Amino acid sequence: RKEVEQDPGPFNVPEGATVAFNCTYSNSASQSFFWYRQDCRKEPKLLMSVYSSGNEDGRFTAQLNRASQYISLLIRDSKLSDSATYLCVVRNQGGKLIFGQGTELSVKP
Amino acid sequence: DTAVSQTPKYLVTQMGNDKSIKCEQNLGHDTMYWYKQDSKKFLKIMFSYNNKELIINETVPNRFSPKSPDKAHLNLHINSLELGDSAVYFCASSQETSPQETQYFGPGTRLLVL
């Protein structure tokens, strides 16, 4: 079983749609959680950290459920520029970042 | 004023050759990393250095040897290249003491072994 699992997609949505990505992780001792974004043929960039209480940054909302070992990312009012691969990332107790395979999002006009 | 830079961006070479990829960060970070992203897009850590000392060394063939001449540089040397080494290699850096220790990635080096 992979340490971090995501639905690879692709998710094809129209502009303005709300889309949700899910992620599960296997190591209950994981310490920190993040969503990174990777554009085609570019490097990953931090989108947002994920906190236990849930957190929001504009149109993006991240949730963490430690009991279920589940992380989510909600994008409201999708824009064309949101098209990218979204990587669920977990830091384990050794300090390593473990990346999920990524979920590909394509927002169409 | 690129934060994390890598050279070269593209590398096409024959099996059996030896090649190096260079990485530099100007963020003043104390930790640097090498990641490999394969054709299935999985990004996996290979090595991590903190203040020039190796702290993470994943199960990577010993044909791969990282070298950190100072804390702003982490180079990756690969001996006897194999077809399976074809991938995108990303360098990254972070500041260990920052609250969430965000990692900043370089633009990647696309390696193709023929």
XYZ file of C-alpha atoms in Angstrom:
223
model
C 0.000 0.000 0.000
C 1.326 3.431 -0.920
C 2.031 5.763 1.994
C -0.003 8.558 0.418
C -2.819 7.733 -1.976
C -4.761 10.023 -4.259
C -7.201 9.557 -7.089
C -5.022 10.389 -10.127
C -7.971 11.757 -12.114
C -8.047 13.535 -14.455
C -10.850 15.698 -13.158
C -12.371 17.673 -16.027
C -14.602 20.473 -14.763
C -16.162 23.623 -16.236
C -15.116 27.065 -15.067
C -16.942 28.065 -11.917
C -17.356 24.492 -10.671
C -16.483 23.317 -7.200
C -14.108 20.379 -7.113
C -12.854 18.262 -4.207
C -9.733 16.141 -3.989
C -9.210 13.436 -1.430
C -6.092 11.871 -0.056
C -5.384 9.142 2.492
C -2.145 8.396 4.290
C -1.057 5.201 5.977
C 1.332 6.359 8.702
C -0.621 7.498 11.752
C 2.528 9.125 13.171
C 2.710 11.600 10.275
C 3.333 15.078 11.541
C 2.524 17.701 8.934
C 0.335 17.858 5.879
C 0.397 19.960 2.749
C -1.058 20.439 -0.679
C 1.406 21.275 -3.425
C 0.553 22.279 -6.959
C 2.555 21.216 -10.006
C 1.941 22.789 -13.396
C 2.796 20.822 -16.520
C 6.587 20.488 -16.906
C 7.198 22.701 -13.883
C 8.334 22.200 -10.317
C 5.963 21.557 -7.393
C 5.037 24.647 -5.369
C 3.405 24.811 -1.968
C -0.289 25.642 -2.263
C -1.166 25.457 1.408
C -0.416 23.688 4.639
C -3.234 21.676 6.183
C -4.105 22.155 9.833
C -6.215 19.967 12.089
C -8.846 22.665 12.474
C -9.155 23.066 8.713
C -8.000 26.159 6.926
C -9.021 28.343 4.036
C -7.093 30.508 1.609
C -9.403 32.354 -0.741
C -11.171 29.791 -2.915
C -9.174 26.912 -1.428
C -10.174 24.995 1.701
C -8.108 22.190 3.208
C -9.311 19.719 5.810
C -7.512 17.097 7.863
C -9.074 14.181 9.686
C -6.340 12.525 11.746
C -8.611 9.754 13.017
C -9.444 8.659 9.471
C -6.001 9.639 8.113
C -7.693 11.619 5.418
C -6.907 14.992 3.852
C -9.034 16.966 1.431
C -8.777 20.027 -0.764
C -11.819 21.921 -1.988
C -11.570 24.450 -4.797
C -14.536 26.746 -5.266
C -15.344 28.779 -8.385
C -12.679 27.037 -10.489
C -10.621 29.178 -12.839
C -8.835 28.103 -16.012
C -5.586 28.895 -14.207
C -6.359 26.242 -11.581
C -5.566 23.543 -14.164
C -2.611 21.647 -12.727
C -1.729 18.521 -10.768
C -2.439 18.742 -7.041
C -0.068 16.778 -4.836
C -1.025 15.600 -1.372
C 2.095 15.631 0.814
C 2.729 14.240 4.269
C 5.776 14.734 6.478
C 6.627 11.626 8.447
C 8.238 11.500 11.869
C 11.672 11.242 10.264
C 11.145 14.602 8.581
C 10.775 13.221 5.071
C 8.112 14.538 2.728
C 6.073 11.737 1.176
C 4.263 12.755 -1.998
C 1.093 11.284 -3.406
C 0.894 10.569 -7.102
C -1.067 13.754 -7.670
C -4.558 14.483 -8.950
C -4.772 16.127 -12.334
C -7.306 18.925 -12.723
C -8.366 20.373 -16.042
C -10.720 23.380 -15.941
C -12.464 24.020 -19.241
C -14.145 27.231 -20.459
C 17.210 36.126 -8.660
C 15.966 32.531 -8.944
C 15.639 30.993 -5.483
C 16.636 27.406 -6.360
C 18.420 26.869 -9.655
C 19.555 23.713 -11.377
C 21.799 23.062 -14.353
C 21.388 21.690 -16.874
C 17.645 21.844 -17.557
C 17.869 19.048 -20.092
C 20.373 16.213 -20.303
C 20.380 13.579 -23.038
C 23.114 10.996 -22.782
C 24.075 7.446 -23.618
C 23.896 4.479 -21.276
C 27.088 3.957 -19.358
C 28.082 7.629 -19.261
C 28.756 9.611 -16.095
C 26.958 12.933 -15.618
C 26.459 15.611 -12.976
C 23.582 17.914 -12.133
C 24.227 21.072 -10.135
C 21.934 22.835 -7.712
C 22.249 26.159 -5.952
C 19.912 27.995 -3.595
C 20.169 31.643 -2.597
C 17.536 31.497 0.144
C 20.004 30.970 2.978
C 18.390 27.620 3.774
C 20.265 24.987 5.731
C 18.722 21.869 4.187
C 18.810 20.707 0.588
C 17.292 17.700 -1.165
C 17.318 15.682 -4.352
C 14.078 14.145 -5.610
C 13.365 11.915 -8.583
C 10.055 12.135 -10.474
C 9.495 9.133 -12.689
C 7.250 8.700 -15.708
C 4.302 7.884 -13.433
C 4.795 11.300 -11.794
C 5.690 9.926 -8.376
C 8.082 12.281 -6.626
C 10.447 10.424 -4.310
C 13.180 11.736 -2.106
C 16.686 10.480 -2.808
C 18.941 12.459 -0.480
C 18.836 15.247 2.052
C 21.726 17.344 3.364
C 21.647 19.639 6.365
C 24.549 22.074 6.646
C 26.610 19.920 4.273
C 25.934 16.707 6.232
C 23.977 13.816 4.740
C 20.857 13.196 6.810
C 18.585 11.196 4.501
C 19.851 8.577 2.100
C 17.050 6.549 0.600
C 17.535 3.212 -1.092
C 19.271 4.676 -4.090
C 21.913 2.801 -6.128
C 25.403 3.816 -5.118
C 25.944 5.003 -8.688
C 24.274 8.163 -7.370
C 26.540 10.304 -5.234
C 25.501 13.659 -3.844
C 28.099 16.253 -2.920
C 27.570 19.404 -0.917
C 30.572 21.757 -1.123
C 28.733 24.330 1.016
C 25.227 24.733 2.349
C 24.078 26.659 -0.731
C 25.030 23.907 -3.167
C 24.077 20.267 -3.569
C 25.271 18.490 -6.676
C 24.307 15.039 -7.904
C 26.765 12.845 -9.751
C 25.539 9.732 -11.523
C 27.921 7.020 -12.706
C 27.249 4.388 -15.359
C 23.866 5.764 -16.368
C 21.104 3.239 -17.055
C 17.886 3.512 -19.052
C 15.874 3.448 -15.824
C 17.599 6.606 -14.630
C 15.560 8.590 -17.164
C 13.379 10.904 -15.087
C 13.063 14.486 -13.906
C 15.387 15.292 -11.014
C 14.352 18.120 -8.695
C 16.523 19.868 -6.187
C 14.804 21.545 -3.242
C 15.720 23.484 -0.132
C 14.106 24.379 3.177
C 14.882 26.075 6.440
C 14.655 23.458 9.161
C 13.619 25.905 11.831
C 10.672 27.407 9.928
C 7.284 26.398 11.405
C 6.017 24.385 8.494
C 9.403 23.921 6.795
C 8.177 24.691 3.291
C 10.344 23.139 0.606
C 11.208 25.244 -2.430
C 11.915 23.310 -5.592
C 14.211 24.056 -8.483
C 12.891 23.905 -12.065
C 14.023 20.304 -12.562
C 16.544 18.565 -14.795
C 15.045 16.316 -17.443
C 17.404 13.381 -17.911
C 16.989 11.034 -20.854
C 19.283 8.036 -21.101
C 19.432 6.410 -24.537
